[in-house]
Amino acid sequence: MLYSCFMSAPEPPFPKPQEPFGTPQLLEVGAAPDEPCLRADAARNRARLLDAAARLIAEHGAAGVTMEAVAAEAGVGKGTVFRRFGDRTGLLTALLDHSARGLQADFLGGPPPLGPGAEPVERLRAFGVAVLYRAADQLDLQLAAQPEPTRRFLHPSFKALHTHVTVLLRQIQPDADCELLAQTLMAYLDPALINHLTRQCGMPMERLEKGWMDLVARVTRTAV
């Protein structure tokens, strides 16, 4: 009885956004939000440590990156690494943030269809493909650096990507609940899911790319 009453009730209107969404800004990667601007020597040390960590990942994978190994590779004391990044997750996250800035630069100001100048649905398709292949290329790093569930969706990198998808969806489907639809699309691009589909299920990336195109078409009600 309750179910039939619920199903016969008129659908509630989509909620209005809680905050305005404008053009997403590039991530400020470097000092933490509550950390003062880095001195030139501190900035050089940070870049040196990140370069050392990137070399270790290239040689040994993300599992080979420890605070001790990075310190030895960079020729500094272990305490320097801990002071700069806090812990191993902070170090790996900093590496991902540098990569995220490159992706954001591409979709905010790069050439179309990923960047401005193409139709919103074309940009959305290109965005998903770029994120899919970026995740596949950095899968070990992305899995190792993934924040805990309570912080995952609050990380600036995720929020910037989600905002971009929301902005594109609003241009395509202005009457839809674009904030929630953006979460649906972002879930398809989750590194843990990509790891499961490609490594555990053996799916080729071409199938994931085709699936993204199909999902975008269904969500936006446009042709593939």
PDB file of C-alpha atoms in Angstrom:
ATOM      1  CA  MET A   1       0.000   0.000   0.000  1.00  0.00           C
ATOM      2  CA  LEU A   2       2.759   2.399   0.938  1.00  0.00           C
ATOM      3  CA  TYR A   3       4.631   1.427  -2.193  1.00  0.00           C
ATOM      4  CA  SER A   4       1.662   2.129  -4.462  1.00  0.00           C
ATOM      5  CA  CYS A   5       1.093   5.516  -2.791  1.00  0.00           C
ATOM      6  CA  PHE A   6       4.759   6.347  -3.238  1.00  0.00           C
ATOM      7  CA  MET A   7       4.769   5.337  -6.902  1.00  0.00           C
ATOM      8  CA  SER A   8       1.614   7.335  -7.647  1.00  0.00           C
ATOM      9  CA  ALA A   9       2.898  10.498  -5.963  1.00  0.00           C
ATOM     10  CA  PRO A  10       4.299  13.202  -8.253  1.00  0.00           C
ATOM     11  CA  GLU A  11       8.052  13.211  -8.608  1.00  0.00           C
ATOM     12  CA  PRO A  12       9.781  15.920  -6.575  1.00  0.00           C
ATOM     13  CA  PRO A  13      11.582  18.608  -8.558  1.00  0.00           C
ATOM     14  CA  PHE A  14      15.308  18.301  -9.009  1.00  0.00           C
ATOM     15  CA  PRO A  15      17.114  20.125  -6.207  1.00  0.00           C
ATOM     16  CA  LYS A  16      18.763  23.384  -7.051  1.00  0.00           C
ATOM     17  CA  PRO A  17      22.555  23.432  -6.764  1.00  0.00           C
ATOM     18  CA  GLN A  18      23.756  24.256  -3.290  1.00  0.00           C
ATOM     19  CA  GLU A  19      26.562  26.366  -4.641  1.00  0.00           C
ATOM     20  CA  PRO A  20      27.294  27.944  -8.009  1.00  0.00           C
ATOM     21  CA  PHE A  21      29.461  26.088 -10.450  1.00  0.00           C
ATOM     22  CA  GLY A  22      31.587  28.226 -12.678  1.00  0.00           C
ATOM     23  CA  THR A  23      34.641  27.293 -14.659  1.00  0.00           C
ATOM     24  CA  PRO A  24      36.741  24.905 -12.549  1.00  0.00           C
ATOM     25  CA  GLN A  25      40.145  26.252 -11.581  1.00  0.00           C
ATOM     26  CA  LEU A  26      43.482  24.505 -11.818  1.00  0.00           C
ATOM     27  CA  LEU A  27      44.565  22.645  -8.724  1.00  0.00           C
ATOM     28  CA  GLU A  28      47.094  24.538  -6.657  1.00  0.00           C
ATOM     29  CA  VAL A  29      49.581  21.739  -6.137  1.00  0.00           C
ATOM     30  CA  GLY A  30      52.430  22.433  -3.810  1.00  0.00           C
ATOM     31  CA  ALA A  31      51.846  23.732  -0.347  1.00  0.00           C
ATOM     32  CA  ALA A  32      48.849  22.421   1.536  1.00  0.00           C
ATOM     33  CA  PRO A  33      45.949  24.870   2.048  1.00  0.00           C
ATOM     34  CA  ASP A  34      47.121  25.671   5.569  1.00  0.00           C
ATOM     35  CA  GLU A  35      50.840  25.736   4.671  1.00  0.00           C
ATOM     36  CA  PRO A  36      52.570  29.039   3.898  1.00  0.00           C
ATOM     37  CA  CYS A  37      54.135  29.606   0.498  1.00  0.00           C
ATOM     38  CA  LEU A  38      57.205  27.482   0.068  1.00  0.00           C
ATOM     39  CA  ARG A  39      60.619  29.112   0.003  1.00  0.00           C
ATOM     40  CA  ALA A  40      62.597  28.590  -3.167  1.00  0.00           C
ATOM     41  CA  ASP A  41      64.865  25.989  -1.557  1.00  0.00           C
ATOM     42  CA  ALA A  42      61.870  24.148  -0.066  1.00  0.00           C
ATOM     43  CA  ALA A  43      60.148  24.127  -3.458  1.00  0.00           C
ATOM     44  CA  ARG A  44      63.288  22.703  -5.050  1.00  0.00           C
ATOM     45  CA  ASN A  45      63.471  20.008  -2.367  1.00  0.00           C
ATOM     46  CA  ARG A  46      59.829  19.126  -2.964  1.00  0.00           C
ATOM     47  CA  ALA A  47      60.371  18.792  -6.710  1.00  0.00           C
ATOM     48  CA  ARG A  48      63.504  16.731  -6.061  1.00  0.00           C
ATOM     49  CA  LEU A  49      61.581  14.341  -3.815  1.00  0.00           C
ATOM     50  CA  LEU A  50      58.740  13.984  -6.311  1.00  0.00           C
ATOM     51  CA  ASP A  51      61.219  13.261  -9.100  1.00  0.00           C
ATOM     52  CA  ALA A  52      62.836  10.602  -6.916  1.00  0.00           C
ATOM     53  CA  ALA A  53      59.464   9.016  -6.166  1.00  0.00           C
ATOM     54  CA  ALA A  54      58.537   9.031  -9.860  1.00  0.00           C
ATOM     55  CA  ARG A  55      61.794   7.230 -10.713  1.00  0.00           C
ATOM     56  CA  LEU A  56      61.115   4.586  -8.076  1.00  0.00           C
ATOM     57  CA  ILE A  57      57.600   4.003  -9.407  1.00  0.00           C
ATOM     58  CA  ALA A  58      58.919   3.669 -12.956  1.00  0.00           C
ATOM     59  CA  GLU A  59      61.481   1.090 -11.801  1.00  0.00           C
ATOM     60  CA  HIS A  60      59.633  -0.811  -9.071  1.00  0.00           C
ATOM     61  CA  GLY A  61      55.967   0.183  -9.200  1.00  0.00           C
ATOM     62  CA  ALA A  62      54.047   1.972  -6.481  1.00  0.00           C
ATOM     63  CA  ALA A  63      54.738  -0.846  -4.008  1.00  0.00           C
ATOM     64  CA  GLY A  64      58.435   0.037  -4.136  1.00  0.00           C
ATOM     65  CA  VAL A  65      57.855   3.592  -2.940  1.00  0.00           C
ATOM     66  CA  THR A  66      58.549   4.004   0.763  1.00  0.00           C
ATOM     67  CA  MET A  67      59.515   7.150   2.603  1.00  0.00           C
ATOM     68  CA  GLU A  68      62.940   5.627   3.289  1.00  0.00           C
ATOM     69  CA  ALA A  69      63.468   4.670  -0.373  1.00  0.00           C
ATOM     70  CA  VAL A  70      62.506   8.135  -1.589  1.00  0.00           C
ATOM     71  CA  ALA A  71      64.825   9.785   0.910  1.00  0.00           C
ATOM     72  CA  ALA A  72      67.707   7.575  -0.202  1.00  0.00           C
ATOM     73  CA  GLU A  73      66.970   8.154  -3.894  1.00  0.00           C
ATOM     74  CA  ALA A  74      66.843  11.928  -3.371  1.00  0.00           C
ATOM     75  CA  GLY A  75      69.883  11.983  -1.089  1.00  0.00           C
ATOM     76  CA  VAL A  76      68.114  13.582   1.885  1.00  0.00           C
ATOM     77  CA  GLY A  77      67.181  12.518   5.384  1.00  0.00           C
ATOM     78  CA  LYS A  78      64.000  10.539   5.967  1.00  0.00           C
ATOM     79  CA  GLY A  79      62.697  13.283   8.220  1.00  0.00           C
ATOM     80  CA  THR A  80      62.721  15.698   5.288  1.00  0.00           C
ATOM     81  CA  VAL A  81      60.302  13.473   3.363  1.00  0.00           C
ATOM     82  CA  PHE A  82      57.970  13.139   6.338  1.00  0.00           C
ATOM     83  CA  ARG A  83      57.986  16.883   6.990  1.00  0.00           C
ATOM     84  CA  ARG A  84      57.141  17.670   3.403  1.00  0.00           C
ATOM     85  CA  PHE A  85      54.440  15.024   2.734  1.00  0.00           C
ATOM     86  CA  GLY A  86      53.324  13.721   6.131  1.00  0.00           C
ATOM     87  CA  ASP A  87      53.128  10.051   5.149  1.00  0.00           C
ATOM     88  CA  ARG A  88      53.367   7.714   2.158  1.00  0.00           C
ATOM     89  CA  THR A  89      49.801   8.437   1.052  1.00  0.00           C
ATOM     90  CA  GLY A  90      50.562  12.167   1.092  1.00  0.00           C
ATOM     91  CA  LEU A  91      53.603  11.592  -1.091  1.00  0.00           C
ATOM     92  CA  LEU A  92      51.696   9.465  -3.617  1.00  0.00           C
ATOM     93  CA  THR A  93      48.820  11.936  -3.631  1.00  0.00           C
ATOM     94  CA  ALA A  94      51.251  14.760  -4.429  1.00  0.00           C
ATOM     95  CA  LEU A  95      52.464  12.786  -7.451  1.00  0.00           C
ATOM     96  CA  LEU A  96      48.892  12.319  -8.635  1.00  0.00           C
ATOM     97  CA  ASP A  97      48.166  16.006  -8.132  1.00  0.00           C
ATOM     98  CA  HIS A  98      50.933  16.919 -10.561  1.00  0.00           C
ATOM     99  CA  SER A  99      49.410  14.598 -13.139  1.00  0.00           C
ATOM    100  CA  ALA A 100      45.942  15.991 -12.392  1.00  0.00           C
ATOM    101  CA  ARG A 101      47.144  19.518 -13.111  1.00  0.00           C
ATOM    102  CA  GLY A 102      48.238  18.438 -16.558  1.00  0.00           C
ATOM    103  CA  LEU A 103      44.839  16.890 -17.251  1.00  0.00           C
ATOM    104  CA  GLN A 104      43.047  19.979 -15.977  1.00  0.00           C
ATOM    105  CA  ALA A 105      45.190  22.245 -18.121  1.00  0.00           C
ATOM    106  CA  ASP A 106      44.151  20.150 -21.125  1.00  0.00           C
ATOM    107  CA  PHE A 107      40.396  20.304 -20.494  1.00  0.00           C
ATOM    108  CA  LEU A 108      40.393  23.939 -19.373  1.00  0.00           C
ATOM    109  CA  GLY A 109      42.601  25.434 -22.060  1.00  0.00           C
ATOM    110  CA  GLY A 110      43.870  22.731 -24.375  1.00  0.00           C
ATOM    111  CA  PRO A 111      42.779  21.992 -27.921  1.00  0.00           C
ATOM    112  CA  PRO A 112      39.310  20.570 -28.655  1.00  0.00           C
ATOM    113  CA  PRO A 113      37.557  18.246 -28.279  1.00  0.00           C
ATOM    114  CA  LEU A 114      38.946  17.882 -24.746  1.00  0.00           C
ATOM    115  CA  GLY A 115      39.473  21.621 -24.394  1.00  0.00           C
ATOM    116  CA  PRO A 116      37.185  24.546 -25.237  1.00  0.00           C
ATOM    117  CA  GLY A 117      35.871  24.923 -28.775  1.00  0.00           C
ATOM    118  CA  ALA A 118      33.935  21.677 -29.198  1.00  0.00           C
ATOM    119  CA  GLU A 119      30.311  20.902 -28.375  1.00  0.00           C
ATOM    120  CA  PRO A 120      29.773  20.007 -24.684  1.00  0.00           C
ATOM    121  CA  VAL A 121      28.853  16.388 -25.426  1.00  0.00           C
ATOM    122  CA  GLU A 122      32.002  15.979 -27.542  1.00  0.00           C
ATOM    123  CA  ARG A 123      34.070  17.422 -24.711  1.00  0.00           C
ATOM    124  CA  LEU A 124      32.423  15.043 -22.249  1.00  0.00           C
ATOM    125  CA  ARG A 125      33.232  12.051 -24.432  1.00  0.00           C
ATOM    126  CA  ALA A 126      36.848  13.189 -24.818  1.00  0.00           C
ATOM    127  CA  PHE A 127      37.147  13.850 -21.078  1.00  0.00           C
ATOM    128  CA  GLY A 128      36.159  10.312 -20.158  1.00  0.00           C
ATOM    129  CA  VAL A 129      38.549   8.769 -22.658  1.00  0.00           C
ATOM    130  CA  ALA A 130      41.402  10.921 -21.330  1.00  0.00           C
ATOM    131  CA  VAL A 131      40.668   9.950 -17.731  1.00  0.00           C
ATOM    132  CA  LEU A 132      40.325   6.265 -18.612  1.00  0.00           C
ATOM    133  CA  TYR A 133      43.707   6.062 -20.283  1.00  0.00           C
ATOM    134  CA  ARG A 134      45.377   8.244 -17.645  1.00  0.00           C
ATOM    135  CA  ALA A 135      44.086   5.863 -14.973  1.00  0.00           C
ATOM    136  CA  ALA A 136      45.243   2.819 -16.929  1.00  0.00           C
ATOM    137  CA  ASP A 137      48.734   4.293 -17.322  1.00  0.00           C
ATOM    138  CA  GLN A 138      49.000   5.136 -13.611  1.00  0.00           C
ATOM    139  CA  LEU A 139      46.847   2.395 -12.140  1.00  0.00           C
ATOM    140  CA  ASP A 140      49.222   1.184  -9.406  1.00  0.00           C
ATOM    141  CA  LEU A 141      49.879   4.749  -8.306  1.00  0.00           C
ATOM    142  CA  GLN A 142      46.215   5.711  -8.363  1.00  0.00           C
ATOM    143  CA  LEU A 143      45.196   2.683  -6.324  1.00  0.00           C
ATOM    144  CA  ALA A 144      47.961   3.210  -3.779  1.00  0.00           C
ATOM    145  CA  ALA A 145      47.200   6.927  -3.382  1.00  0.00           C
ATOM    146  CA  GLN A 146      43.419   6.651  -3.260  1.00  0.00           C
ATOM    147  CA  PRO A 147      42.164   8.441  -0.128  1.00  0.00           C
ATOM    148  CA  GLU A 148      40.066   6.603   2.414  1.00  0.00           C
ATOM    149  CA  PRO A 149      36.325   6.508   1.611  1.00  0.00           C
ATOM    150  CA  THR A 150      35.427   9.375   3.949  1.00  0.00           C
ATOM    151  CA  ARG A 151      37.869  11.705   2.169  1.00  0.00           C
ATOM    152  CA  ARG A 152      37.814  10.365  -1.386  1.00  0.00           C
ATOM    153  CA  PHE A 153      35.128  12.664  -2.735  1.00  0.00           C
ATOM    154  CA  LEU A 154      36.459  15.712  -0.894  1.00  0.00           C
ATOM    155  CA  HIS A 155      39.893  15.614  -2.476  1.00  0.00           C
ATOM    156  CA  PRO A 156      40.529  18.720  -4.633  1.00  0.00           C
ATOM    157  CA  SER A 157      41.432  16.617  -7.658  1.00  0.00           C
ATOM    158  CA  PHE A 158      38.157  14.682  -7.600  1.00  0.00           C
ATOM    159  CA  LYS A 159      36.144  17.825  -6.922  1.00  0.00           C
ATOM    160  CA  ALA A 160      37.743  19.607  -9.893  1.00  0.00           C
ATOM    161  CA  LEU A 161      36.919  16.724 -12.239  1.00  0.00           C
ATOM    162  CA  HIS A 162      33.392  16.411 -10.867  1.00  0.00           C
ATOM    163  CA  THR A 163      32.838  20.144 -11.293  1.00  0.00           C
ATOM    164  CA  HIS A 164      33.987  19.998 -14.911  1.00  0.00           C
ATOM    165  CA  VAL A 165      31.610  17.124 -15.694  1.00  0.00           C
ATOM    166  CA  THR A 166      28.764  18.949 -13.937  1.00  0.00           C
ATOM    167  CA  VAL A 167      29.365  22.105 -15.964  1.00  0.00           C
ATOM    168  CA  LEU A 168      29.314  20.150 -19.234  1.00  0.00           C
ATOM    169  CA  LEU A 169      26.150  18.285 -18.245  1.00  0.00           C
ATOM    170  CA  ARG A 170      24.374  21.529 -17.420  1.00  0.00           C
ATOM    171  CA  GLN A 171      25.134  22.767 -20.911  1.00  0.00           C
ATOM    172  CA  ILE A 172      23.704  19.553 -22.388  1.00  0.00           C
ATOM    173  CA  GLN A 173      20.805  18.791 -20.019  1.00  0.00           C
ATOM    174  CA  PRO A 174      20.031  21.982 -18.046  1.00  0.00           C
ATOM    175  CA  ASP A 175      16.854  20.528 -16.509  1.00  0.00           C
ATOM    176  CA  ALA A 176      18.557  17.417 -15.076  1.00  0.00           C
ATOM    177  CA  ASP A 177      20.088  16.913 -11.632  1.00  0.00           C
ATOM    178  CA  CYS A 178      23.546  17.317 -13.118  1.00  0.00           C
ATOM    179  CA  GLU A 179      25.446  17.087  -9.843  1.00  0.00           C
ATOM    180  CA  LEU A 180      24.157  13.544  -9.258  1.00  0.00           C
ATOM    181  CA  LEU A 181      24.514  12.543 -12.900  1.00  0.00           C
ATOM    182  CA  ALA A 182      28.129  13.709 -12.750  1.00  0.00           C
ATOM    183  CA  GLN A 183      28.704  11.354  -9.816  1.00  0.00           C
ATOM    184  CA  THR A 184      27.310   8.500 -11.930  1.00  0.00           C
ATOM    185  CA  LEU A 185      29.683   9.279 -14.766  1.00  0.00           C
ATOM    186  CA  MET A 186      32.658   9.699 -12.427  1.00  0.00           C
ATOM    187  CA  ALA A 187      31.942   6.288 -10.870  1.00  0.00           C
ATOM    188  CA  TYR A 188      32.598   4.694 -14.274  1.00  0.00           C
ATOM    189  CA  LEU A 189      36.075   6.288 -14.224  1.00  0.00           C
ATOM    190  CA  ASP A 190      36.999   5.060 -10.742  1.00  0.00           C
ATOM    191  CA  PRO A 191      40.515   3.505 -10.699  1.00  0.00           C
ATOM    192  CA  ALA A 192      39.357   0.552  -8.590  1.00  0.00           C
ATOM    193  CA  LEU A 193      36.700  -0.295 -11.184  1.00  0.00           C
ATOM    194  CA  ILE A 194      39.166   0.113 -14.049  1.00  0.00           C
ATOM    195  CA  ASN A 195      41.569  -2.205 -12.227  1.00  0.00           C
ATOM    196  CA  HIS A 196      38.802  -4.789 -11.772  1.00  0.00           C
ATOM    197  CA  LEU A 197      37.620  -4.640 -15.370  1.00  0.00           C
ATOM    198  CA  THR A 198      41.027  -4.621 -17.067  1.00  0.00           C
ATOM    199  CA  ARG A 199      43.196  -6.745 -14.786  1.00  0.00           C
ATOM    200  CA  GLN A 200      40.703  -9.056 -13.075  1.00  0.00           C
ATOM    201  CA  CYS A 201      38.160  -9.430 -15.886  1.00  0.00           C
ATOM    202  CA  GLY A 202      40.591  -9.045 -18.775  1.00  0.00           C
ATOM    203  CA  MET A 203      38.568  -6.409 -20.619  1.00  0.00           C
ATOM    204  CA  PRO A 204      40.464  -4.399 -23.245  1.00  0.00           C
ATOM    205  CA  MET A 205      40.563  -0.635 -22.926  1.00  0.00           C
ATOM    206  CA  GLU A 206      38.736  -0.345 -26.237  1.00  0.00           C
ATOM    207  CA  ARG A 207      35.684  -1.947 -24.629  1.00  0.00           C
ATOM    208  CA  LEU A 208      35.807   0.471 -21.683  1.00  0.00           C
ATOM    209  CA  GLU A 209      36.109   3.393 -24.103  1.00  0.00           C
ATOM    210  CA  LYS A 210      33.096   2.149 -26.080  1.00  0.00           C
ATOM    211  CA  GLY A 211      31.188   1.686 -22.826  1.00  0.00           C
ATOM    212  CA  TRP A 212      31.946   5.282 -21.832  1.00  0.00           C
ATOM    213  CA  MET A 213      30.589   6.564 -25.135  1.00  0.00           C
ATOM    214  CA  ASP A 214      27.422   4.513 -24.671  1.00  0.00           C
ATOM    215  CA  LEU A 215      26.969   5.717 -21.078  1.00  0.00           C
ATOM    216  CA  VAL A 216      27.372   9.366 -22.102  1.00  0.00           C
ATOM    217  CA  ALA A 217      24.831   8.897 -24.889  1.00  0.00           C
ATOM    218  CA  ARG A 218      22.289   7.383 -22.493  1.00  0.00           C
ATOM    219  CA  VAL A 219      22.820   9.947 -19.726  1.00  0.00           C
ATOM    220  CA  THR A 220      22.699  12.920 -22.098  1.00  0.00           C
ATOM    221  CA  ARG A 221      20.092  11.424 -24.467  1.00  0.00           C
ATOM    222  CA  THR A 222      22.306  12.063 -27.458  1.00  0.00           C
ATOM    223  CA  ALA A 223      23.537   9.854 -30.271  1.00  0.00           C
ATOM    224  CA  VAL A 224      26.738   7.915 -29.872  1.00  0.00           C
TER     225      VAL A 224
END
